Each structure stands twice: as structure tokens, then as C-alpha cells.
Short mmCIF file of N, CA and C and ligand atoms in Angstrom, two decimals:
data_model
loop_
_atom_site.label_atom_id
_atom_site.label_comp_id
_atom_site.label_asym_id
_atom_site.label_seq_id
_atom_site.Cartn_x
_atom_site.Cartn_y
_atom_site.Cartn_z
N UNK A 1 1.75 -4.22 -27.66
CA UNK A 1 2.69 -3.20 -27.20
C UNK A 1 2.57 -3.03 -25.69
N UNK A 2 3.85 -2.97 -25.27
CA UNK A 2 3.44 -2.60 -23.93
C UNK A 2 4.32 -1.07 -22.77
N UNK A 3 3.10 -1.03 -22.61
CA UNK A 3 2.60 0.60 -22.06
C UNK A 3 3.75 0.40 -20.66
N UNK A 4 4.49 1.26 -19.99
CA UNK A 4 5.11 1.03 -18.81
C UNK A 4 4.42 1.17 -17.84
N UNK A 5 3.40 1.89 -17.45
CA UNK A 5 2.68 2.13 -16.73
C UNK A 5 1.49 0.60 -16.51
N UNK A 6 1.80 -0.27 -17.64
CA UNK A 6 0.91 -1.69 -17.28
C UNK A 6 2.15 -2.35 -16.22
N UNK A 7 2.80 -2.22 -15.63
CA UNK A 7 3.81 -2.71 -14.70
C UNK A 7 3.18 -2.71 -13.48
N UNK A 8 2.51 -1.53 -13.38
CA UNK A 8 2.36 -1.04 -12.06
C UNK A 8 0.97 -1.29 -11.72
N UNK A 9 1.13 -1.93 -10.32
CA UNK A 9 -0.60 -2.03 -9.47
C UNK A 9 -1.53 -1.29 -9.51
N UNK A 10 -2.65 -1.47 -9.96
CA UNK A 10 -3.52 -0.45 -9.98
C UNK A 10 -4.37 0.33 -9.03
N UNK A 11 -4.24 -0.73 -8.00
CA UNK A 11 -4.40 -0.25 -6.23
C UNK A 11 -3.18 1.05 -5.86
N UNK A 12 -2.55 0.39 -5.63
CA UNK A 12 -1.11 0.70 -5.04
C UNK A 12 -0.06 1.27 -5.62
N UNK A 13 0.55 1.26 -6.98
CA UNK A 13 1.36 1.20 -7.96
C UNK A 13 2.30 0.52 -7.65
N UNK A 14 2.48 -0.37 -7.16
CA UNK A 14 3.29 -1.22 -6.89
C UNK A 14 4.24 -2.17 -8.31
N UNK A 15 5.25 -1.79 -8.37
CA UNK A 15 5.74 -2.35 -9.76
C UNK A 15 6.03 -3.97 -9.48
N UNK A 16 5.17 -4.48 -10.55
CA UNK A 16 5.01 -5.96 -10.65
C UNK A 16 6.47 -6.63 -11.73
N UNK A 17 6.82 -7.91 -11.61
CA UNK A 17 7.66 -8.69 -12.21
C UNK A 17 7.06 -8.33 -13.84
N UNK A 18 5.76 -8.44 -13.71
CA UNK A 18 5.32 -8.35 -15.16
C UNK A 18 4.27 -8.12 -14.77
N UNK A 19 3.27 -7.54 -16.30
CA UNK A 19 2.14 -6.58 -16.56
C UNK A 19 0.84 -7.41 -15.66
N UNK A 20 -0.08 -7.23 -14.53
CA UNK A 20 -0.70 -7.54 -13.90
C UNK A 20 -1.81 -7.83 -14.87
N UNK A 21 -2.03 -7.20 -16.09
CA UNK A 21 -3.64 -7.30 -16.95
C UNK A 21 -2.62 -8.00 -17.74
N UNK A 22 -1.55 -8.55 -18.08
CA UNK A 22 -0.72 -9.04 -19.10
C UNK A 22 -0.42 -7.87 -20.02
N UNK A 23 0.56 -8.35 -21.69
CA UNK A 23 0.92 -7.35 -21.84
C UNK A 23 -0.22 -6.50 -23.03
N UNK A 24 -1.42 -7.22 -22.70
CA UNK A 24 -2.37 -6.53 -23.46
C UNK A 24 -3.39 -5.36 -22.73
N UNK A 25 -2.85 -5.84 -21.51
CA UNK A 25 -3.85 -5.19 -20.93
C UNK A 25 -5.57 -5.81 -20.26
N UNK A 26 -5.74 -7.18 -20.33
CA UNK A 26 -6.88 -7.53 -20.64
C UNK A 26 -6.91 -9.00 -20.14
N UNK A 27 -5.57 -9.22 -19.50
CA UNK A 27 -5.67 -11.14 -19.52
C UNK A 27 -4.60 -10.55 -17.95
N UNK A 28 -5.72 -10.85 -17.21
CA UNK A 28 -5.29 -10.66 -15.56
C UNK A 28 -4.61 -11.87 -15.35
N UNK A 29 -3.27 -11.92 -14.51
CA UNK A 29 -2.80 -12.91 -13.73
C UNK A 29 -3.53 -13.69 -12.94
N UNK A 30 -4.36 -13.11 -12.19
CA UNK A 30 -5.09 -13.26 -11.06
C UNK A 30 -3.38 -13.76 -9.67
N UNK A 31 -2.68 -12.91 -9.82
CA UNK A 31 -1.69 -12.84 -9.04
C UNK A 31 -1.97 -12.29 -7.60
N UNK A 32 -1.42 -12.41 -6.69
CA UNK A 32 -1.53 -11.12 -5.58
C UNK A 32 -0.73 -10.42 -5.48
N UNK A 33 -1.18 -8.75 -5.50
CA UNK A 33 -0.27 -7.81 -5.29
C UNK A 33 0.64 -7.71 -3.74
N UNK A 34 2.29 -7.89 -3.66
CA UNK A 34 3.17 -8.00 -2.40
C UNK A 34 2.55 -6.90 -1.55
N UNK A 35 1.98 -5.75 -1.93
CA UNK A 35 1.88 -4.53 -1.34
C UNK A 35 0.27 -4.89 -0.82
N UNK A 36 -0.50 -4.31 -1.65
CA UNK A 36 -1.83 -4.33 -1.66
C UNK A 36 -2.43 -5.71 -0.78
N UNK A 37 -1.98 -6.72 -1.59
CA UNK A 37 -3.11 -7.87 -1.15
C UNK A 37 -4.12 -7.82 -2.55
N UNK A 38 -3.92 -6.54 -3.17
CA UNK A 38 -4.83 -6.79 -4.70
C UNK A 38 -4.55 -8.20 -5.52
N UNK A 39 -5.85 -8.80 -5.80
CA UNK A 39 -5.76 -10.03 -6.75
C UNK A 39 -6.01 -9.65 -8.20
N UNK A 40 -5.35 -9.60 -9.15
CA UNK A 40 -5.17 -8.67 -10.68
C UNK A 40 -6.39 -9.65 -11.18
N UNK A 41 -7.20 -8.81 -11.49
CA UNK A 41 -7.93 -9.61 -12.45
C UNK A 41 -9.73 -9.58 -11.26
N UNK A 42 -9.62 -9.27 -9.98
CA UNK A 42 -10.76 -9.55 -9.74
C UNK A 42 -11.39 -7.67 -8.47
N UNK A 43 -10.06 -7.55 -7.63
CA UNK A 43 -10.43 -6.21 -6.91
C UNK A 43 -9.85 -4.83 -8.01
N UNK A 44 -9.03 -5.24 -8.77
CA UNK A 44 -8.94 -4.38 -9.67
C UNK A 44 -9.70 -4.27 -10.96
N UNK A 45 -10.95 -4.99 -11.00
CA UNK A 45 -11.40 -5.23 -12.42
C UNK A 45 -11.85 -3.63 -13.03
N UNK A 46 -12.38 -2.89 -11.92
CA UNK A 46 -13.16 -1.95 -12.71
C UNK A 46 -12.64 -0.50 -11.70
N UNK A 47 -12.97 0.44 -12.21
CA UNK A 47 -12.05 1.93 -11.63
C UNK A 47 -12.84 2.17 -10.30
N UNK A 48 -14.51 1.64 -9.88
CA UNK A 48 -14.71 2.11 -9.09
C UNK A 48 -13.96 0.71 -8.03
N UNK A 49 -13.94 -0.39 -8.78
CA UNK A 49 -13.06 -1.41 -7.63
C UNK A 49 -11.80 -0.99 -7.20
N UNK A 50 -11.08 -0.49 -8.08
CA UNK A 50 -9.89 -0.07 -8.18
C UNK A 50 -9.96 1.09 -6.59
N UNK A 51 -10.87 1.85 -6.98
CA UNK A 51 -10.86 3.42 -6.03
C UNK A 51 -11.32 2.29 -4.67
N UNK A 52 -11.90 1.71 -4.50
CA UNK A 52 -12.74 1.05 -3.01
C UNK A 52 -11.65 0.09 -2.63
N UNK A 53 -10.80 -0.65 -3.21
CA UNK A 53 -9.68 -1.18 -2.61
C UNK A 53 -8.58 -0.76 -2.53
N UNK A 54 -8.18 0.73 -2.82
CA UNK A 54 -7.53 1.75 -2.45
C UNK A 54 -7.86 2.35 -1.07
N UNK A 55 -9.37 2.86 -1.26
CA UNK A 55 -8.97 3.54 0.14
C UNK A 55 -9.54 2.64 1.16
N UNK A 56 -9.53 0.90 0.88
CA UNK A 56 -9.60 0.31 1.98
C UNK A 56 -8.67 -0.06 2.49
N UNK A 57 -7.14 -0.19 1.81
CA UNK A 57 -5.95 -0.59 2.09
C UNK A 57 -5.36 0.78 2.32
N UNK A 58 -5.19 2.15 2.30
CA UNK A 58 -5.17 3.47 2.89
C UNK A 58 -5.65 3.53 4.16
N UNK A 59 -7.29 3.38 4.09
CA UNK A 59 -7.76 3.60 5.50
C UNK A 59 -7.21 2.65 6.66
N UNK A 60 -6.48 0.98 6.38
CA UNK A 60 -6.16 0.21 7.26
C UNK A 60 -4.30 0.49 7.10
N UNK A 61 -3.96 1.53 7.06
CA UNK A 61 -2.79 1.76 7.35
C UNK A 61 -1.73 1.32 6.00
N UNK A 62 -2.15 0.92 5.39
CA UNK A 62 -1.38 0.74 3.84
C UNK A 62 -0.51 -0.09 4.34
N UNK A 63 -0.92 -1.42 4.70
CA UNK A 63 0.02 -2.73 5.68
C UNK A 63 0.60 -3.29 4.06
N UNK A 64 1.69 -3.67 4.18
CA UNK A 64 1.89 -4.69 3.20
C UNK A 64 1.49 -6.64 2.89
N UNK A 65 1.33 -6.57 2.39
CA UNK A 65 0.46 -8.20 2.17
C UNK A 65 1.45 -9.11 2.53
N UNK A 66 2.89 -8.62 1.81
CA UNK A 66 3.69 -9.37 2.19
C UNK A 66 5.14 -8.69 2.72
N UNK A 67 5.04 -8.88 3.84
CA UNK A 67 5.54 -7.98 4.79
C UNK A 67 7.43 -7.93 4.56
N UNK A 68 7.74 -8.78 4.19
CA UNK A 68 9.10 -9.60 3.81
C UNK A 68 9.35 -8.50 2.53
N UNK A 69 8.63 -8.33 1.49
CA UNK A 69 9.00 -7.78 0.03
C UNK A 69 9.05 -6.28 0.52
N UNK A 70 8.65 -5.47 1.34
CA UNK A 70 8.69 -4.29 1.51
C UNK A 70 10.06 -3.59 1.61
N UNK A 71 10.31 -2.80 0.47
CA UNK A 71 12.01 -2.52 1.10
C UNK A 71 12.15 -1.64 1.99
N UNK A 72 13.16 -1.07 2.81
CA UNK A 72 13.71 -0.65 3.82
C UNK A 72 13.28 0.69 4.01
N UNK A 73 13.15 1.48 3.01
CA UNK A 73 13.26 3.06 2.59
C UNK A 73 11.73 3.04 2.01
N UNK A 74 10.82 2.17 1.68
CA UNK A 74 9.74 2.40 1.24
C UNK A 74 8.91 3.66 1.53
N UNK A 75 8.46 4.14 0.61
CA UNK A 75 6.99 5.69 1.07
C UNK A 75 5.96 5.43 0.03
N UNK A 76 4.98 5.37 0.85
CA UNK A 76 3.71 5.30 0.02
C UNK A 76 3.46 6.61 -1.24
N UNK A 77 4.33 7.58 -0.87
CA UNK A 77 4.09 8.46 -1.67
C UNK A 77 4.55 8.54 -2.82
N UNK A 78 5.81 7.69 -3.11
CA UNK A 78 6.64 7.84 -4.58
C UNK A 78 5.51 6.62 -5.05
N UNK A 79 5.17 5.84 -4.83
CA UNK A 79 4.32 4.81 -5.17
C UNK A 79 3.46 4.41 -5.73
N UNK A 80 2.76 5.74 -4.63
CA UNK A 80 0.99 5.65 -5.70
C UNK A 80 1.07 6.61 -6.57
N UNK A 81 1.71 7.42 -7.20
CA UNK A 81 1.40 8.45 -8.04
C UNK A 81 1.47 7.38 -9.62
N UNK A 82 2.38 6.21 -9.04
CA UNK A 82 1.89 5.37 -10.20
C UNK A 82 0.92 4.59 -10.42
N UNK A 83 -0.11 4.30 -9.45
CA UNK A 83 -1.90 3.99 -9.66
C UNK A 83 -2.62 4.95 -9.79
N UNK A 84 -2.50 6.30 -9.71
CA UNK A 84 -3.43 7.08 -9.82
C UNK A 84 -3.96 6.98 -11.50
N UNK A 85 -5.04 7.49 -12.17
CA UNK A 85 -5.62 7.19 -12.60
C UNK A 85 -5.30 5.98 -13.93
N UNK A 86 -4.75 4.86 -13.38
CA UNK A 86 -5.08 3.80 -13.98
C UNK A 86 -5.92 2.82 -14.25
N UNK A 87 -7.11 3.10 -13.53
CA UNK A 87 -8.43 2.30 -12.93
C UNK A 87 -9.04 3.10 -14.89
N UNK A 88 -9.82 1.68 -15.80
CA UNK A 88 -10.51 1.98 -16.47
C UNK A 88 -12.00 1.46 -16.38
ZN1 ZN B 101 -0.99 -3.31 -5.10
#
């Protein structure tokens, strides 16, 4: 089954093409997140990774990885309220 909230980056909430842990939850892409720079499956593995590559991509200005995918109107704030506590 899949949860809507598995869409979204667990750094960043960045909504992915598809479920970053897959749709079980448990079988990482090992993709990179457009926003983050998060690699699914290795800086997101665990909640305290999750929290330390958050506020390392916060503290360096919340740059996008891939600067091209960022849309026009973007705010970090509608964003992350969809990573917040998704880190297990
Ligand atoms: Zn991300």
C-alpha cells in the first residue's frame, strides 16, 4: 500500500516521481534528491541522518542540487512541512 506521504523527501519534502524507500517503504532508490542533494537509501537511512542532513542543507542556504528543477515561485516553507517527522 502506498502511504502519500512516501512521495515526499525525507530531508526536504520534496515530492519525488515515485516513492524514494519504494512503495514499501524499505527498498531505497538510491536516487538523488533535485532539491536536497539527499541520496534515498543512504543520508536518509535513519531519523537522526535524516535531522543532520536537514539542518546541513538549511544551514548552507537550502541551495538546490539541481538548480534547473527548482520552480519559479518555490518556498521552502510549503515544502518541508512535508519531511517533518518522516525520519524513522
Ligand atoms: Zn530532498
Amino acid at each position: 500500500m502506498t502511504d502519500e506521504r512516501n512521495l515526499h523527501c525525507r530531508v526536504c519534502g520534496l515530492e519525488q516521481a515515485s516513492p524514494p524507500w519504494g512503495a514499501d517503504g524499505k527498498t531505497p532508490t538510491w536516487e538523488i534528491c533535485a532539491c536536497c542533494g539527499t541520496e534515498f537509501g543512504y543520508q536518509d537511512a535513519t531519523p537522526k541522518a535524516v535531522m543532520r542532513a536537514r539542518t546541513s542543507w538549511i544551514s548552507r542556504g537550502y541551495p538546490w542540487h539541481e538548480e534547473s528543477a527548482r520552480p519559479a515561485a518555490w518556498r521552502l516553507e510549503d515544502q518541508i512541512i512535508h519531511a517533518q517527522g518522516l525520519g524513522r
